[in-house]
Amino acid sequence: MPPRPPAQLTLALLKPDLTANSIKTAKVFAHIQKNEFNIVAQKKLLWSKRDAEAFYGEHRGKFFFERLCGYMTSGHFHALILEKPNAIQDWRALIGPTHPPRARINAPSTLRSLYGLTDTRNSFHGSDAVDTAKNEIGFFFPEFELDRWEEEQKHRSCVSDTKE
Ligand SMILES: Nc1nc2c(ncn2[C@H]2C[C@H](O)[C@@H](COP(=O)(O)OP(=O)(O)OP(=O)(O)O)O2)c(=O)[nH]1
Ligand SMILES: Nc1ncnc2c1ncn2[C@@H]1O[C@H](COP(=O)(O)OP(=O)(O)O)[C@@H](O)[C@H]1O
Ligand SMILES: [Mg+2]
């Protein structure tokens, strides 16, 4: 039996346009399960403008920054911690390219292709790297004990190694 690859965490958002539609939201949770992501934590929240500007600070000054913050404060949305081997890369691959109109041409089976509306209202977010995921998990889930989770991963891999 090959050793079990280590699990990884990523921060996923189901943005307000999607969360407002309970049928589409249920379908997305089914996609998450079908793609074998484990939901380690989840919350539904409503952002202030300050929250949105803090999270998307890297885009301050870009032409779409105001409309992005307006979109992200337009309603409640889901924040999830997803766990899977290669969770960061797999979730980014599942949601697809940033712009849904292009995704519908280049990546038609991705979630942004299926559910995204426009370049700004693209319905999903996924952390883009290990450090980003750590920061974004801390941003949404300050109560989540990431160090403890990492210790548990080390223990799990030791146990599975000794079983080999
Ligand atoms: N470089 C640049 N691109 C722009 C500007 N304004 C709009 N665009 C781009 C953004 C989108 O990729 C595309 C369509 O713009 P829209 O105003 O329809 O924005 P978007 O598609 O994000 O729709 P939405 O804001 O959700 O209503 O054109 C701009 O001032 N500079
Ligand atoms: N050219 C654009 N026009 C409108 N909105 C954009 C554009 N580029 C990015 N955005 C919005 O800003 C968010 C963050 O952008 P970025 O980090 O580049 O993409 P991603 O969310 O795929 O990592 C995007 O999810 C989208 O909502
Ligand atoms: Mg990004």
PDB file of N, CA and C in Angstrom, residues 26-104:
ATOM      1  N   ALA A  26     -25.961  24.169  -2.663  1.00  0.00           N
ATOM      2  CA  ALA A  26     -26.038  22.726  -2.364  1.00  0.00           C
ATOM      3  C   ALA A  26     -25.271  21.931  -3.422  1.00  0.00           C
ATOM      4  N   LYS A  27     -25.384  22.360  -4.679  1.00  0.00           N
ATOM      5  CA  LYS A  27     -24.667  21.665  -5.765  1.00  0.00           C
ATOM      6  C   LYS A  27     -23.154  21.807  -5.581  1.00  0.00           C
ATOM      7  N   VAL A  28     -22.725  22.974  -5.126  1.00  0.00           N
ATOM      8  CA  VAL A  28     -21.285  23.180  -4.922  1.00  0.00           C
ATOM      9  C   VAL A  28     -20.781  22.319  -3.767  1.00  0.00           C
ATOM     10  N   PHE A  29     -21.551  22.218  -2.696  1.00  0.00           N
ATOM     11  CA  PHE A  29     -21.137  21.332  -1.591  1.00  0.00           C
ATOM     12  C   PHE A  29     -21.049  19.890  -2.065  1.00  0.00           C
ATOM     13  N   ALA A  30     -21.920  19.514  -3.023  1.00  0.00           N
ATOM     14  CA  ALA A  30     -21.853  18.154  -3.583  1.00  0.00           C
ATOM     15  C   ALA A  30     -20.569  17.983  -4.399  1.00  0.00           C
ATOM     16  N   HIS A  31     -20.178  19.034  -5.145  1.00  0.00           N
ATOM     17  CA  HIS A  31     -18.896  19.000  -5.887  1.00  0.00           C
ATOM     18  C   HIS A  31     -17.726  18.840  -4.921  1.00  0.00           C
ATOM     19  N   ILE A  32     -17.792  19.551  -3.799  1.00  0.00           N
ATOM     20  CA  ILE A  32     -16.708  19.489  -2.791  1.00  0.00           C
ATOM     21  C   ILE A  32     -16.575  18.054  -2.264  1.00  0.00           C
ATOM     22  N   GLN A  33     -17.733  17.438  -1.990  1.00  0.00           N
ATOM     23  CA  GLN A  33     -17.706  16.063  -1.461  1.00  0.00           C
ATOM     24  C   GLN A  33     -17.218  15.089  -2.537  1.00  0.00           C
ATOM     25  N   LYS A  34     -17.734  15.263  -3.754  1.00  0.00           N
ATOM     26  CA  LYS A  34     -17.369  14.360  -4.861  1.00  0.00           C
ATOM     27  C   LYS A  34     -15.862  14.419  -5.153  1.00  0.00           C
ATOM     28  N   ASN A  35     -15.297  15.598  -4.929  1.00  0.00           N
ATOM     29  CA  ASN A  35     -13.843  15.744  -5.174  1.00  0.00           C
ATOM     30  C   ASN A  35     -13.021  15.430  -3.941  1.00  0.00           C
ATOM     31  N   GLU A  36     -13.665  14.798  -2.975  1.00  0.00           N
ATOM     32  CA  GLU A  36     -12.989  14.246  -1.788  1.00  0.00           C
ATOM     33  C   GLU A  36     -12.271  15.288  -0.943  1.00  0.00           C
ATOM     34  N   PHE A  37     -12.833  16.501  -0.895  1.00  0.00           N
ATOM     35  CA  PHE A  37     -12.333  17.487   0.067  1.00  0.00           C
ATOM     36  C   PHE A  37     -13.062  17.254   1.395  1.00  0.00           C
ATOM     37  N   ASN A  38     -12.285  17.288   2.489  1.00  0.00           N
ATOM     38  CA  ASN A  38     -12.886  17.198   3.820  1.00  0.00           C
ATOM     39  C   ASN A  38     -13.101  18.634   4.326  1.00  0.00           C
ATOM     40  N   ILE A  39     -14.332  18.952   4.756  1.00  0.00           N
ATOM     41  CA  ILE A  39     -14.596  20.301   5.294  1.00  0.00           C
ATOM     42  C   ILE A  39     -14.222  20.292   6.781  1.00  0.00           C
ATOM     43  N   VAL A  40     -13.085  20.915   7.092  1.00  0.00           N
ATOM     44  CA  VAL A  40     -12.571  20.905   8.470  1.00  0.00           C
ATOM     45  C   VAL A  40     -13.285  21.955   9.329  1.00  0.00           C
ATOM     46  N   ALA A  41     -13.659  23.068   8.700  1.00  0.00           N
ATOM     47  CA  ALA A  41     -14.400  24.126   9.423  1.00  0.00           C
ATOM     48  C   ALA A  41     -15.160  24.954   8.403  1.00  0.00           C
ATOM     49  N   GLN A  42     -16.275  25.531   8.831  1.00  0.00           N
ATOM     50  CA  GLN A  42     -17.003  26.408   7.919  1.00  0.00           C
ATOM     51  C   GLN A  42     -17.780  27.434   8.714  1.00  0.00           C
ATOM     52  N   LYS A  43     -17.964  28.599   8.107  1.00  0.00           N
ATOM     53  CA  LYS A  43     -18.802  29.632   8.720  1.00  0.00           C
ATOM     54  C   LYS A  43     -19.461  30.468   7.626  1.00  0.00           C
ATOM     55  N   LYS A  44     -20.601  31.048   7.974  1.00  0.00           N
ATOM     56  CA  LYS A  44     -21.298  31.921   7.023  1.00  0.00           C
ATOM     57  C   LYS A  44     -21.220  33.324   7.616  1.00  0.00           C
ATOM     58  N   LEU A  45     -20.757  34.279   6.834  1.00  0.00           N
ATOM     59  CA  LEU A  45     -20.537  35.593   7.442  1.00  0.00           C
ATOM     60  C   LEU A  45     -20.872  36.727   6.481  1.00  0.00           C
ATOM     61  N   LEU A  46     -20.984  37.898   7.060  1.00  0.00           N
ATOM     62  CA  LEU A  46     -21.237  39.124   6.285  1.00  0.00           C
ATOM     63  C   LEU A  46     -20.093  40.080   6.588  1.00  0.00           C
ATOM     64  N   TRP A  47     -19.440  40.543   5.569  1.00  0.00           N
ATOM     65  CA  TRP A  47     -18.262  41.417   5.725  1.00  0.00           C
ATOM     66  C   TRP A  47     -18.667  42.883   5.792  1.00  0.00           C
ATOM     67  N   SER A  48     -17.824  43.667   6.517  1.00  0.00           N
ATOM     68  CA  SER A  48     -17.873  45.135   6.406  1.00  0.00           C
ATOM     69  C   SER A  48     -16.930  45.527   5.272  1.00  0.00           C
ATOM     70  N   LYS A  49     -17.027  46.760   4.820  1.00  0.00           N
ATOM     71  CA  LYS A  49     -16.119  47.262   3.771  1.00  0.00           C
ATOM     72  C   LYS A  49     -14.672  47.148   4.244  1.00  0.00           C
ATOM     73  N   ARG A  50     -14.478  47.404   5.531  1.00  0.00           N
ATOM     74  CA  ARG A  50     -13.116  47.339   6.104  1.00  0.00           C
ATOM     75  C   ARG A  50     -12.561  45.908   5.988  1.00  0.00           C
ATOM     76  N   ASP A  51     -13.429  44.917   6.275  1.00  0.00           N
ATOM     77  CA  ASP A  51     -12.986  43.512   6.167  1.00  0.00           C
ATOM     78  C   ASP A  51     -12.539  43.206   4.732  1.00  0.00           C
ATOM     79  N   ALA A  52     -13.391  43.606   3.779  1.00  0.00           N
ATOM     80  CA  ALA A  52     -13.111  43.297   2.364  1.00  0.00           C
ATOM     81  C   ALA A  52     -11.816  43.973   1.928  1.00  0.00           C
ATOM     82  N   GLU A  53     -11.644  45.226   2.323  1.00  0.00           N
ATOM     83  CA  GLU A  53     -10.424  45.970   1.922  1.00  0.00           C
ATOM     84  C   GLU A  53      -9.187  45.363   2.571  1.00  0.00           C
ATOM     85  N   ALA A  54      -9.343  44.802   3.761  1.00  0.00           N
ATOM     86  CA  ALA A  54      -8.197  44.170   4.428  1.00  0.00           C
ATOM     87  C   ALA A  54      -7.819  42.872   3.724  1.00  0.00           C
ATOM     88  N   PHE A  55      -8.846  42.053   3.416  1.00  0.00           N
ATOM     89  CA  PHE A  55      -8.550  40.753   2.814  1.00  0.00           C
ATOM     90  C   PHE A  55      -7.971  40.899   1.410  1.00  0.00           C
ATOM     91  N   TYR A  56      -8.531  41.858   0.650  1.00  0.00           N
ATOM     92  CA  TYR A  56      -8.103  42.034  -0.748  1.00  0.00           C
ATOM     93  C   TYR A  56      -7.123  43.199  -0.897  1.00  0.00           C
ATOM     94  N   GLY A  57      -6.382  43.498   0.182  1.00  0.00           N
ATOM     95  CA  GLY A  57      -5.439  44.639   0.164  1.00  0.00           C
ATOM     96  C   GLY A  57      -4.428  44.582  -0.973  1.00  0.00           C
ATOM     97  N   GLU A  58      -4.105  43.360  -1.409  1.00  0.00           N
ATOM     98  CA  GLU A  58      -3.099  43.224  -2.485  1.00  0.00           C
ATOM     99  C   GLU A  58      -3.582  43.862  -3.784  1.00  0.00           C
ATOM    100  N   HIS A  59      -4.912  44.076  -3.873  1.00  0.00           N
ATOM    101  CA  HIS A  59      -5.473  44.616  -5.119  1.00  0.00           C
ATOM    102  C   HIS A  59      -5.854  46.093  -5.025  1.00  0.00           C
ATOM    103  N   ARG A  60      -5.550  46.691  -3.845  1.00  0.00           N
ATOM    104  CA  ARG A  60      -5.870  48.126  -3.677  1.00  0.00           C
ATOM    105  C   ARG A  60      -5.220  48.919  -4.829  1.00  0.00           C
ATOM    106  N   GLY A  61      -5.997  49.842  -5.398  1.00  0.00           N
ATOM    107  CA  GLY A  61      -5.456  50.662  -6.480  1.00  0.00           C
ATOM    108  C   GLY A  61      -5.738  50.111  -7.868  1.00  0.00           C
ATOM    109  N   LYS A  62      -6.093  48.822  -7.938  1.00  0.00           N
ATOM    110  CA  LYS A  62      -6.431  48.253  -9.252  1.00  0.00           C
ATOM    111  C   LYS A  62      -7.837  48.735  -9.628  1.00  0.00           C
ATOM    112  N   PHE A  63      -8.144  48.769 -10.899  1.00  0.00           N
ATOM    113  CA  PHE A  63      -9.411  49.377 -11.368  1.00  0.00           C
ATOM    114  C   PHE A  63     -10.620  48.640 -10.795  1.00  0.00           C
ATOM    115  N   PHE A  64     -10.502  47.393 -10.474  1.00  0.00           N
ATOM    116  CA  PHE A  64     -11.663  46.614 -10.018  1.00  0.00           C
ATOM    117  C   PHE A  64     -11.779  46.550  -8.497  1.00  0.00           C
ATOM    118  N   PHE A  65     -10.864  47.215  -7.753  1.00  0.00           N
ATOM    119  CA  PHE A  65     -10.826  47.052  -6.284  1.00  0.00           C
ATOM    120  C   PHE A  65     -12.143  47.475  -5.627  1.00  0.00           C
ATOM    121  N   GLU A  66     -12.670  48.642  -6.031  1.00  0.00           N
ATOM    122  CA  GLU A  66     -13.919  49.127  -5.407  1.00  0.00           C
ATOM    123  C   GLU A  66     -15.081  48.168  -5.698  1.00  0.00           C
ATOM    124  N   ARG A  67     -15.172  47.745  -6.951  1.00  0.00           N
ATOM    125  CA  ARG A  67     -16.305  46.863  -7.302  1.00  0.00           C
ATOM    126  C   ARG A  67     -16.143  45.495  -6.638  1.00  0.00           C
ATOM    127  N   LEU A  68     -14.918  45.056  -6.451  1.00  0.00           N
ATOM    128  CA  LEU A  68     -14.667  43.788  -5.761  1.00  0.00           C
ATOM    129  C   LEU A  68     -15.120  43.895  -4.313  1.00  0.00           C
ATOM    130  N   CYS A  69     -14.757  44.982  -3.632  1.00  0.00           N
ATOM    131  CA  CYS A  69     -15.165  45.145  -2.228  1.00  0.00           C
ATOM    132  C   CYS A  69     -16.670  45.321  -2.113  1.00  0.00           C
ATOM    133  N   GLY A  70     -17.259  46.019  -3.100  1.00  0.00           N
ATOM    134  CA  GLY A  70     -18.716  46.179  -3.093  1.00  0.00           C
ATOM    135  C   GLY A  70     -19.406  44.830  -3.252  1.00  0.00           C
ATOM    136  N   TYR A  71     -18.884  44.024  -4.126  1.00  0.00           N
ATOM    137  CA  TYR A  71     -19.419  42.667  -4.365  1.00  0.00           C
ATOM    138  C   TYR A  71     -19.295  41.820  -3.101  1.00  0.00           C
ATOM    139  N   MET A  72     -18.135  41.845  -2.478  1.00  0.00           N
ATOM    140  CA  MET A  72     -17.874  40.957  -1.345  1.00  0.00           C
ATOM    141  C   MET A  72     -18.591  41.397  -0.072  1.00  0.00           C
ATOM    142  N   THR A  73     -19.164  42.602  -0.097  1.00  0.00           N
ATOM    143  CA  THR A  73     -19.955  43.061   1.078  1.00  0.00           C
ATOM    144  C   THR A  73     -21.441  43.101   0.744  1.00  0.00           C
ATOM    145  N   SER A  74     -21.797  42.526  -0.427  1.00  0.00           N
ATOM    146  CA  SER A  74     -23.198  42.626  -0.894  1.00  0.00           C
ATOM    147  C   SER A  74     -24.116  41.595  -0.251  1.00  0.00           C
ATOM    148  N   GLY A  75     -23.532  40.647   0.498  1.00  0.00           N
ATOM    149  CA  GLY A  75     -24.382  39.622   1.131  1.00  0.00           C
ATOM    150  C   GLY A  75     -23.528  38.623   1.896  1.00  0.00           C
ATOM    151  N   HIS A  76     -24.218  37.706   2.599  1.00  0.00           N
ATOM    152  CA  HIS A  76     -23.486  36.675   3.344  1.00  0.00           C
ATOM    153  C   HIS A  76     -22.743  35.769   2.362  1.00  0.00           C
ATOM    154  N   PHE A  77     -21.663  35.169   2.851  1.00  0.00           N
ATOM    155  CA  PHE A  77     -20.935  34.175   2.047  1.00  0.00           C
ATOM    156  C   PHE A  77     -20.347  33.118   2.967  1.00  0.00           C
ATOM    157  N   HIS A  78     -20.001  31.985   2.361  1.00  0.00           N
ATOM    158  CA  HIS A  78     -19.440  30.858   3.125  1.00  0.00           C
ATOM    159  C   HIS A  78     -17.917  30.904   3.065  1.00  0.00           C
ATOM    160  N   ALA A  79     -17.288  30.690   4.218  1.00  0.00           N
ATOM    161  CA  ALA A  79     -15.829  30.478   4.281  1.00  0.00           C
ATOM    162  C   ALA A  79     -15.615  29.054   4.790  1.00  0.00           C
ATOM    163  N   LEU A  80     -14.754  28.321   4.093  1.00  0.00           N
ATOM    164  CA  LEU A  80     -14.517  26.910   4.437  1.00  0.00           C
ATOM    165  C   LEU A  80     -13.024  26.662   4.564  1.00  0.00           C
ATOM    166  N   ILE A  81     -12.638  25.793   5.506  1.00  0.00           N
ATOM    167  CA  ILE A  81     -11.281  25.221   5.489  1.00  0.00           C
ATOM    168  C   ILE A  81     -11.432  23.826   4.886  1.00  0.00           C
ATOM    169  N   LEU A  82     -10.792  23.623   3.737  1.00  0.00           N
ATOM    170  CA  LEU A  82     -10.875  22.337   3.037  1.00  0.00           C
ATOM    171  C   LEU A  82      -9.570  21.578   3.225  1.00  0.00           C
ATOM    172  N   GLU A  83      -9.690  20.275   3.453  1.00  0.00           N
ATOM    173  CA  GLU A  83      -8.527  19.414   3.689  1.00  0.00           C
ATOM    174  C   GLU A  83      -8.492  18.288   2.655  1.00  0.00           C
ATOM    175  N   LYS A  84      -7.281  18.085   2.107  1.00  0.00           N
ATOM    176  CA  LYS A  84      -7.088  17.011   1.117  1.00  0.00           C
ATOM    177  C   LYS A  84      -5.602  17.008   0.784  1.00  0.00           C
ATOM    178  N   PRO A  85      -5.013  15.903   0.298  1.00  0.00           N
ATOM    179  CA  PRO A  85      -3.661  16.004  -0.251  1.00  0.00           C
ATOM    180  C   PRO A  85      -3.694  16.998  -1.421  1.00  0.00           C
ATOM    181  N   ASN A  86      -2.736  17.949  -1.467  1.00  0.00           N
ATOM    182  CA  ASN A  86      -2.713  18.987  -2.526  1.00  0.00           C
ATOM    183  C   ASN A  86      -3.989  19.832  -2.578  1.00  0.00           C
ATOM    184  N   ALA A  87      -4.566  20.098  -1.421  1.00  0.00           N
ATOM    185  CA  ALA A  87      -5.846  20.833  -1.364  1.00  0.00           C
ATOM    186  C   ALA A  87      -5.753  22.178  -2.084  1.00  0.00           C
ATOM    187  N   ILE A  88      -4.640  22.900  -1.917  1.00  0.00           N
ATOM    188  CA  ILE A  88      -4.521  24.255  -2.492  1.00  0.00           C
ATOM    189  C   ILE A  88      -4.639  24.154  -4.026  1.00  0.00           C
ATOM    190  N   GLN A  89      -3.819  23.301  -4.595  1.00  0.00           N
ATOM    191  CA  GLN A  89      -3.779  23.164  -6.069  1.00  0.00           C
ATOM    192  C   GLN A  89      -5.074  22.553  -6.596  1.00  0.00           C
ATOM    193  N   ASP A  90      -5.586  21.537  -5.873  1.00  0.00           N
ATOM    194  CA  ASP A  90      -6.797  20.862  -6.361  1.00  0.00           C
ATOM    195  C   ASP A  90      -8.014  21.785  -6.332  1.00  0.00           C
ATOM    196  N   TRP A  91      -8.104  22.649  -5.272  1.00  0.00           N
ATOM    197  CA  TRP A  91      -9.261  23.540  -5.202  1.00  0.00           C
ATOM    198  C   TRP A  91      -9.169  24.628  -6.280  1.00  0.00           C
ATOM    199  N   ARG A  92      -7.948  25.128  -6.479  1.00  0.00           N
ATOM    200  CA  ARG A  92      -7.761  26.136  -7.530  1.00  0.00           C
ATOM    201  C   ARG A  92      -8.099  25.538  -8.902  1.00  0.00           C
ATOM    202  N   ALA A  93      -7.728  24.258  -9.086  1.00  0.00           N
ATOM    203  CA  ALA A  93      -8.026  23.606 -10.375  1.00  0.00           C
ATOM    204  C   ALA A  93      -9.530  23.407 -10.535  1.00  0.00           C
ATOM    205  N   LEU A  94     -10.205  23.073  -9.424  1.00  0.00           N
ATOM    206  CA  LEU A  94     -11.652  22.809  -9.497  1.00  0.00           C
ATOM    207  C   LEU A  94     -12.428  24.110  -9.757  1.00  0.00           C
ATOM    208  N   ILE A  95     -12.018  25.216  -9.109  1.00  0.00           N
ATOM    209  CA  ILE A  95     -12.755  26.469  -9.343  1.00  0.00           C
ATOM    210  C   ILE A  95     -12.394  27.091 -10.679  1.00  0.00           C
ATOM    211  N   GLY A  96     -11.203  26.831 -11.179  1.00  0.00           N
ATOM    212  CA  GLY A  96     -10.834  27.277 -12.516  1.00  0.00           C
ATOM    213  C   GLY A  96     -10.275  28.689 -12.572  1.00  0.00           C
ATOM    214  N   PRO A  97     -10.074  29.212 -13.783  1.00  0.00           N
ATOM    215  CA  PRO A  97      -9.449  30.531 -13.967  1.00  0.00           C
ATOM    216  C   PRO A  97     -10.313  31.667 -13.403  1.00  0.00           C
ATOM    217  N   THR A  98      -9.670  32.787 -13.107  1.00  0.00           N
ATOM    218  CA  THR A  98     -10.326  33.906 -12.423  1.00  0.00           C
ATOM    219  C   THR A  98     -11.588  34.372 -13.129  1.00  0.00           C
ATOM    220  N   HIS A  99     -11.534  34.473 -14.458  1.00  0.00           N
ATOM    221  CA  HIS A  99     -12.633  35.116 -15.186  1.00  0.00           C
ATOM    222  C   HIS A  99     -13.590  34.093 -15.787  1.00  0.00           C
ATOM    223  N   PRO A 100     -14.822  34.005 -15.282  1.00  0.00           N
ATOM    224  CA  PRO A 100     -15.790  33.001 -15.774  1.00  0.00           C
ATOM    225  C   PRO A 100     -16.022  33.029 -17.287  1.00  0.00           C
ATOM    226  N   PRO A 101     -16.122  34.210 -17.925  1.00  0.00           N
ATOM    227  CA  PRO A 101     -16.356  34.158 -19.383  1.00  0.00           C
ATOM    228  C   PRO A 101     -15.239  33.392 -20.105  1.00  0.00           C
ATOM    229  N   ARG A 102     -14.005  33.586 -19.632  1.00  0.00           N
ATOM    230  CA  ARG A 102     -12.883  32.842 -20.244  1.00  0.00           C
ATOM    231  C   ARG A 102     -12.909  31.386 -19.812  1.00  0.00           C
ATOM    232  N   ALA A 103     -13.304  31.155 -18.545  1.00  0.00           N
ATOM    233  CA  ALA A 103     -13.356  29.760 -18.064  1.00  0.00           C
ATOM    234  C   ALA A 103     -14.343  28.962 -18.903  1.00  0.00           C
ATOM    235  N   ARG A 104     -15.451  29.615 -19.318  1.00  0.00           N
ATOM    236  CA  ARG A 104     -16.460  28.897 -20.111  1.00  0.00           C
ATOM    237  C   ARG A 104     -15.917  28.467 -21.459  1.00  0.00           C
TER     238      ARG A 104
END
